[in-house]
Tab-separated table of C-alpha atoms in Angstrom:
chain	number	residue	atom	x	y	z
A	1	MET	CA	0.000	0.000	0.000
A	2	ALA	CA	2.852	2.378	0.796
A	3	GLU	CA	4.201	1.894	-2.722
A	4	VAL	CA	0.831	2.713	-4.297
A	5	PHE	CA	0.435	5.807	-2.105
A	6	ALA	CA	3.884	7.010	-3.168
A	7	SER	CA	3.519	6.324	-6.885
A	8	ARG	CA	-0.199	6.752	-7.637
A	9	GLY	CA	-1.788	8.414	-4.652
A	10	ARG	CA	-4.671	7.538	-2.349
A	11	LEU	CA	-7.690	7.621	-4.646
A	12	CYS	CA	-9.765	4.450	-4.853
A	13	VAL	CA	-12.173	4.519	-7.795
A	14	GLY	CA	-15.411	2.698	-7.116
A	15	ILE	CA	-16.831	0.492	-9.845
A	16	ASP	CA	-20.529	0.792	-9.052
A	17	PRO	CA	-22.620	0.118	-12.168
A	18	HIS	CA	-25.951	1.483	-10.940
A	19	SER	CA	-28.783	1.077	-13.422
A	20	PHE	CA	-29.038	4.860	-13.839
A	21	LEU	CA	-25.301	5.152	-14.527
A	22	LEU	CA	-25.428	2.391	-17.118
A	23	GLU	CA	-28.182	4.337	-18.875
A	24	GLU	CA	-26.194	7.576	-18.674
A	25	TRP	CA	-23.193	5.788	-20.134
A	26	GLY	CA	-25.298	4.407	-23.000
A	27	LEU	CA	-24.986	0.820	-21.782
A	28	SER	CA	-27.587	-1.881	-21.233
A	29	ASP	CA	-28.646	-2.881	-17.735
A	30	SER	CA	-27.242	-6.376	-18.200
A	31	ALA	CA	-24.167	-8.498	-17.573
A	32	ALA	CA	-22.735	-7.220	-20.845
A	33	GLY	CA	-23.375	-3.654	-19.710
A	34	VAL	CA	-21.681	-4.006	-16.329
A	35	ARG	CA	-18.723	-5.736	-18.000
A	36	GLU	CA	-18.238	-2.858	-20.439
A	37	PHE	CA	-18.737	-0.299	-17.679
A	38	GLY	CA	-16.175	-1.947	-15.412
A	39	LEU	CA	-13.547	-2.324	-18.109
A	40	ARG	CA	-13.949	1.329	-19.084
A	41	VAL	CA	-13.501	2.405	-15.459
A	42	VAL	CA	-10.352	0.300	-15.169
A	43	GLU	CA	-8.984	1.833	-18.367
A	44	ALA	CA	-9.753	5.341	-17.106
A	45	THR	CA	-8.116	4.556	-13.761
A	46	VAL	CA	-4.921	3.480	-15.511
A	47	ARG	CA	-4.917	6.513	-17.786
A	48	GLY	CA	-5.763	8.847	-14.906
A	49	GLY	CA	-2.837	7.614	-12.838
A	50	ALA	CA	-4.803	6.245	-9.874
A	51	GLY	CA	-3.790	2.939	-8.326
A	52	ILE	CA	-6.834	1.374	-6.645
A	53	VAL	CA	-10.300	0.277	-7.763
A	54	LYS	CA	-13.176	-1.077	-5.696
A	55	PRO	CA	-15.832	-3.051	-7.568
A	56	GLN	CA	-19.101	-3.183	-5.646
A	57	VAL	CA	-19.906	-6.867	-5.949
A	58	ALA	CA	-23.670	-6.500	-5.464
A	59	PHE	CA	-24.088	-4.742	-8.800
A	60	PHE	CA	-22.552	-7.726	-10.574
A	61	GLU	CA	-24.183	-10.368	-8.414
A	62	ARG	CA	-27.647	-9.340	-9.588
A	63	PHE	CA	-26.876	-10.865	-12.999
A	64	GLY	CA	-25.936	-14.259	-11.581
A	65	SER	CA	-23.191	-16.295	-13.194
A	66	ALA	CA	-22.907	-13.918	-16.167
A	67	GLY	CA	-22.390	-11.024	-13.762
A	68	TYR	CA	-19.705	-12.919	-11.912
A	69	ALA	CA	-17.975	-13.766	-15.198
A	70	ALA	CA	-17.923	-10.039	-15.986
A	71	LEU	CA	-16.533	-9.261	-12.536
A	72	GLU	CA	-13.812	-11.891	-12.869
A	73	GLU	CA	-12.657	-10.301	-16.133
A	74	ILE	CA	-12.673	-6.805	-14.635
A	75	ILE	CA	-10.673	-7.901	-11.585
A	76	GLN	CA	-8.138	-9.775	-13.670
A	77	THR	CA	-7.764	-6.891	-16.138
A	78	ALA	CA	-7.180	-4.397	-13.339
A	79	ARG	CA	-4.627	-6.543	-11.544
A	80	ALA	CA	-2.779	-7.279	-14.791
A	81	ALA	CA	-2.469	-3.502	-15.252
A	82	GLY	CA	-0.906	-3.124	-11.796
A	83	ILE	CA	-4.036	-1.724	-10.151
A	84	LEU	CA	-4.892	-2.855	-6.621
A	85	VAL	CA	-8.387	-4.336	-6.398
A	86	ILE	CA	-10.505	-4.129	-3.254
A	87	ALA	CA	-13.493	-6.447	-3.663
A	88	ASP	CA	-16.349	-4.681	-1.909
A	89	CYS	CA	-18.227	-7.850	-1.004
A	90	LYS	CA	-18.860	-7.196	2.720
A	91	ARG	CA	-18.817	-10.876	3.602
A	92	GLY	CA	-19.082	-12.129	7.149
A	93	ASP	CA	-19.920	-15.416	8.876
A	94	VAL	CA	-18.308	-17.916	11.207
A	95	GLY	CA	-16.246	-21.070	10.987
A	96	THR	CA	-15.689	-22.748	7.645
A	97	SER	CA	-18.206	-20.461	5.936
A	98	VAL	CA	-16.236	-17.270	6.520
A	99	GLU	CA	-13.030	-19.168	5.736
A	100	ALA	CA	-14.526	-20.080	2.352
A	101	TYR	CA	-15.398	-16.432	1.724
A	102	GLY	CA	-11.786	-15.527	2.352
A	103	GLN	CA	-10.625	-18.213	-0.064
A	104	SER	CA	-13.062	-16.963	-2.713
A	105	TRP	CA	-11.604	-13.460	-2.740
A	106	MET	CA	-8.001	-13.914	-1.593
A	107	ALA	CA	-6.770	-17.424	-2.404
A	108	GLU	CA	-4.112	-17.632	-5.094
A	109	GLY	CA	-5.618	-18.743	-8.388
A	110	SER	CA	-9.239	-18.094	-7.415
A	111	PRO	CA	-11.185	-16.642	-10.375
A	112	LEU	CA	-12.169	-13.776	-8.055
A	113	GLU	CA	-8.712	-13.275	-6.524
A	114	SER	CA	-8.365	-9.664	-5.423
A	115	ASP	CA	-5.815	-7.755	-3.396
A	116	ALA	CA	-8.224	-7.078	-0.547
A	117	MET	CA	-11.844	-7.549	0.451
A	118	THR	CA	-14.331	-5.848	2.732
A	119	ILE	CA	-15.666	-7.948	5.575
A	120	SER	CA	-18.030	-7.666	8.544
A	121	ALA	CA	-16.959	-8.537	12.079
A	122	PHE	CA	-20.162	-7.698	13.916
A	123	GLN	CA	-20.258	-11.351	14.993
A	124	GLY	CA	-16.986	-10.636	16.775
A	125	VAL	CA	-13.495	-10.047	15.414
A	126	GLY	CA	-12.650	-13.626	16.392
A	127	SER	CA	-15.188	-14.829	13.835
A	128	ILE	CA	-12.989	-13.578	10.966
A	129	ARG	CA	-9.700	-14.974	12.245
A	130	LYS	CA	-9.359	-17.427	9.332
A	131	PRO	CA	-9.634	-14.686	6.662
A	132	MET	CA	-7.199	-12.551	8.673
A	133	GLU	CA	-4.729	-15.442	8.746
A	134	LEU	CA	-5.188	-16.020	5.013
A	135	ALA	CA	-4.644	-12.332	4.289
A	136	ARG	CA	-1.403	-12.370	6.276
A	137	GLU	CA	-0.252	-15.579	4.623
A	138	ARG	CA	-0.997	-14.348	1.089
A	139	GLY	CA	0.033	-10.722	1.491
A	140	LYS	CA	-3.557	-9.596	1.011
A	141	GLY	CA	-5.682	-7.056	2.856
A	142	LEU	CA	-8.971	-6.947	4.703
A	143	PHE	CA	-11.111	-3.906	5.415
A	144	VAL	CA	-13.336	-4.566	8.397
A	145	LEU	CA	-16.546	-2.594	8.783
A	146	ALA	CA	-16.119	-0.439	11.876
A	147	ALA	CA	-18.038	2.834	11.572
A	148	THR	CA	-20.328	3.113	8.581
A	149	SER	CA	-22.155	6.188	7.363
A	150	ASN	CA	-25.651	4.711	7.176
A	151	PRO	CA	-27.765	6.144	10.017
A	152	GLU	CA	-29.231	2.714	10.834
A	153	GLY	CA	-25.797	1.543	11.933
A	154	ARG	CA	-25.214	4.147	14.614
A	155	ALA	CA	-27.149	2.455	17.428
A	156	ILE	CA	-25.242	-0.810	17.041
A	157	GLN	CA	-21.828	0.645	16.290
A	158	ARG	CA	-21.980	3.129	19.180
A	159	ALA	CA	-23.342	0.598	21.689
A	160	ARG	CA	-21.101	-0.384	24.603
A	161	VAL	CA	-19.486	-3.797	24.816
A	162	GLU	CA	-20.413	-5.279	28.186
A	163	GLU	CA	-17.010	-6.737	29.010
A	164	SER	CA	-14.812	-3.790	28.029
A	165	GLY	CA	-17.146	-0.814	28.227
A	166	ARG	CA	-15.877	0.350	24.838
A	167	ARG	CA	-18.132	1.209	21.956
A	168	VAL	CA	-18.511	-1.583	19.390
A	169	SER	CA	-16.641	0.413	16.741
A	170	ARG	CA	-13.720	1.109	19.085
A	171	GLN	CA	-13.625	-2.530	20.190
A	172	ILE	CA	-13.283	-3.644	16.567
A	173	VAL	CA	-10.587	-1.077	15.828
A	174	ASP	CA	-8.595	-1.942	18.957
A	175	GLU	CA	-8.671	-5.666	18.205
A	176	ILE	CA	-7.550	-5.061	14.624
A	177	ALA	CA	-4.773	-2.717	15.793
A	178	ALA	CA	-3.572	-5.437	18.185
A	179	TRP	CA	-3.568	-7.996	15.358
A	180	ASN	CA	-1.496	-5.662	13.185
A	181	LEU	CA	1.266	-5.357	15.792
A	182	ALA	CA	2.865	-8.431	14.226
A	183	GLU	CA	3.087	-6.742	10.791
A	184	PRO	CA	6.611	-5.690	9.758
A	185	GLY	CA	5.727	-2.829	7.396
A	186	PRO	CA	4.506	0.742	7.909
A	187	PHE	CA	0.881	-0.313	7.417
A	188	GLY	CA	-1.097	-3.095	9.016
A	189	GLY	CA	-2.418	-5.879	6.837
A	190	VAL	CA	-5.943	-5.523	8.175
A	191	GLY	CA	-7.698	-2.188	7.882
A	192	LEU	CA	-11.055	-0.652	8.676
A	193	VAL	CA	-13.971	0.921	6.871
A	194	VAL	CA	-14.635	4.270	8.545
A	195	GLY	CA	-17.000	6.713	6.858
A	196	ALA	CA	-15.805	10.215	6.079
A	197	THR	CA	-19.163	11.810	6.883
A	198	LEU	CA	-19.037	10.769	10.554
A	199	ASN	CA	-17.927	12.576	13.659
A	200	LEU	CA	-15.400	9.982	14.785
A	201	ALA	CA	-15.590	11.164	18.389
A	202	ASP	CA	-19.151	9.814	18.502
A	203	PHE	CA	-17.687	6.339	17.928
A	204	ASP	CA	-14.752	6.784	20.323
A	205	LEU	CA	-12.423	6.818	17.332
A	206	SER	CA	-10.582	10.038	18.116
A	207	TYR	CA	-6.866	9.471	18.641
A	208	ASP	CA	-4.157	11.655	20.141
A	209	GLU	CA	-1.449	9.590	18.446
A	210	ALA	CA	-1.515	7.332	15.414
A	211	PRO	CA	-1.451	3.575	16.043
A	212	GLU	CA	1.679	1.779	14.834
A	213	PRO	CA	1.752	0.269	12.338
A	214	ALA	CA	-0.660	2.672	10.682
A	215	LEU	CA	-4.197	1.430	10.226
A	216	PRO	CA	-5.335	1.298	6.592
A	217	ILE	CA	-8.648	3.155	6.456
A	218	LEU	CA	-11.014	2.688	3.541
A	219	ALA	CA	-12.899	5.979	3.642
A	220	PRO	CA	-16.183	6.192	1.729
A	221	GLY	CA	-18.291	9.333	1.803
A	222	PHE	CA	-16.290	11.821	-0.249
A	223	GLY	CA	-17.919	13.681	-3.108
A	224	ALA	CA	-21.545	12.689	-3.654
A	225	GLN	CA	-22.090	11.822	0.019
A	226	GLY	CA	-20.853	15.198	1.211
A	227	ALA	CA	-17.351	14.871	2.679
A	228	ARG	CA	-14.735	17.264	1.271
A	229	LEU	CA	-11.272	16.161	0.242
A	230	ALA	CA	-9.850	19.323	1.802
A	231	ASP	CA	-11.105	18.119	5.187
A	232	THR	CA	-9.497	14.667	5.091
A	233	ARG	CA	-6.854	15.367	7.726
A	234	GLU	CA	-9.328	17.172	9.956
A	235	ILE	CA	-11.816	14.285	9.722
A	236	TYR	CA	-9.347	11.491	10.449
A	237	GLY	CA	-6.711	13.219	12.567
A	238	PRO	CA	-3.864	10.834	13.492
A	239	LEU	CA	-5.545	8.105	11.407
A	240	ALA	CA	-5.058	10.173	8.227
A	241	PRO	CA	-1.752	8.527	7.145
A	242	GLY	CA	-3.609	5.294	6.345
A	243	VAL	CA	-6.624	6.792	4.583
A	244	ILE	CA	-7.660	5.513	1.162
A	245	VAL	CA	-10.091	8.029	-0.342
A	246	SER	CA	-12.953	6.086	-1.871
A	247	ALA	CA	-15.001	7.863	-4.530
A	248	SER	CA	-17.657	6.311	-6.719
A	249	ARG	CA	-20.581	8.391	-7.922
A	250	SER	CA	-18.616	11.653	-7.826
A	251	VAL	CA	-16.182	10.153	-10.361
A	252	LEU	CA	-18.503	7.901	-12.351
A	253	ALA	CA	-21.049	10.669	-12.935
A	254	ALA	CA	-18.464	12.398	-15.133
A	255	GLY	CA	-19.394	9.896	-17.832
A	256	PRO	CA	-17.225	7.852	-20.161
A	257	GLY	CA	-15.852	10.915	-21.919
A	258	ASN	CA	-14.753	12.778	-18.806
A	259	ILE	CA	-14.008	10.161	-16.167
A	260	THR	CA	-10.253	10.177	-16.788
A	261	GLY	CA	-10.145	13.915	-16.187
A	262	ALA	CA	-12.220	13.515	-13.025
A	263	ILE	CA	-9.773	10.921	-11.719
A	264	VAL	CA	-6.783	13.143	-12.470
A	265	SER	CA	-8.439	16.125	-10.786
A	266	MET	CA	-9.385	14.213	-7.648
A	267	THR	CA	-5.966	12.557	-7.390
A	268	GLN	CA	-4.308	15.971	-7.563
A	269	GLU	CA	-6.670	17.452	-4.969
A	270	ILE	CA	-5.898	14.619	-2.549
A	271	ALA	CA	-2.170	15.094	-3.101
A	272	VAL	CA	-2.473	18.787	-2.255
A	273	GLU	CA	-4.272	17.944	0.990
A	274	TYR	CA	-1.512	15.523	2.028
A	275	ASP	CA	1.292	17.794	0.869
A	276	ARG	CA	0.133	20.409	3.389
A	277	ALA	CA	1.644	18.408	6.214
């Protein structure tokens, strides 16, 4: 991740083929349409100089096996071009089921092999130990849902854990930070999903000092959802060094003729924010 940050910046381009976007792009709402959409976004990401894409699996899943075939091609094309792929699949379960999810998205040679995946640990961080072990073994990444921007999640994520007294979000983050202590590099292998539109203090996620190694933070909420790139450091404070700026609709709405320019512009704006330090 450090290499990508240094060479291509922090922008993660979402591949979210909404029905309305497919129509705006002149594509059919079908497996063929999402395939063409995804490949065009990958091409624009390469040309725009960004280094990370995040296909939202649900938009492909709705077309069954044909949708998955399209997704496999998009993932493989992106990785062959040197782009990191975060599969936004938000899987979560226990035992052999969650282990199988990890193998689906991170095992070497899997048709869906990606560089990282999103995962839910609201059944307890211990429930995802097998995917965490696989990620460490394979040099992959996980992004664990910790504090999401949907208002329905606040009551659960801000609830107190009986044993520790910490909020659920902080409990998840602390357990992941402890897991990452064994990582040798500047960034932990397991990161978090923490929305950019939140007041992190409400989730007990304000820090005086950055954890070491730095926590990778997949940060949705910029652009269409309201968060400003110029506020990234203010929003995340000491967590800012690990932030991956995730943008989907704000980039994709530029359309096939302008998306490369939108990627270049956003990448430059993020670089300016981080160069201020």
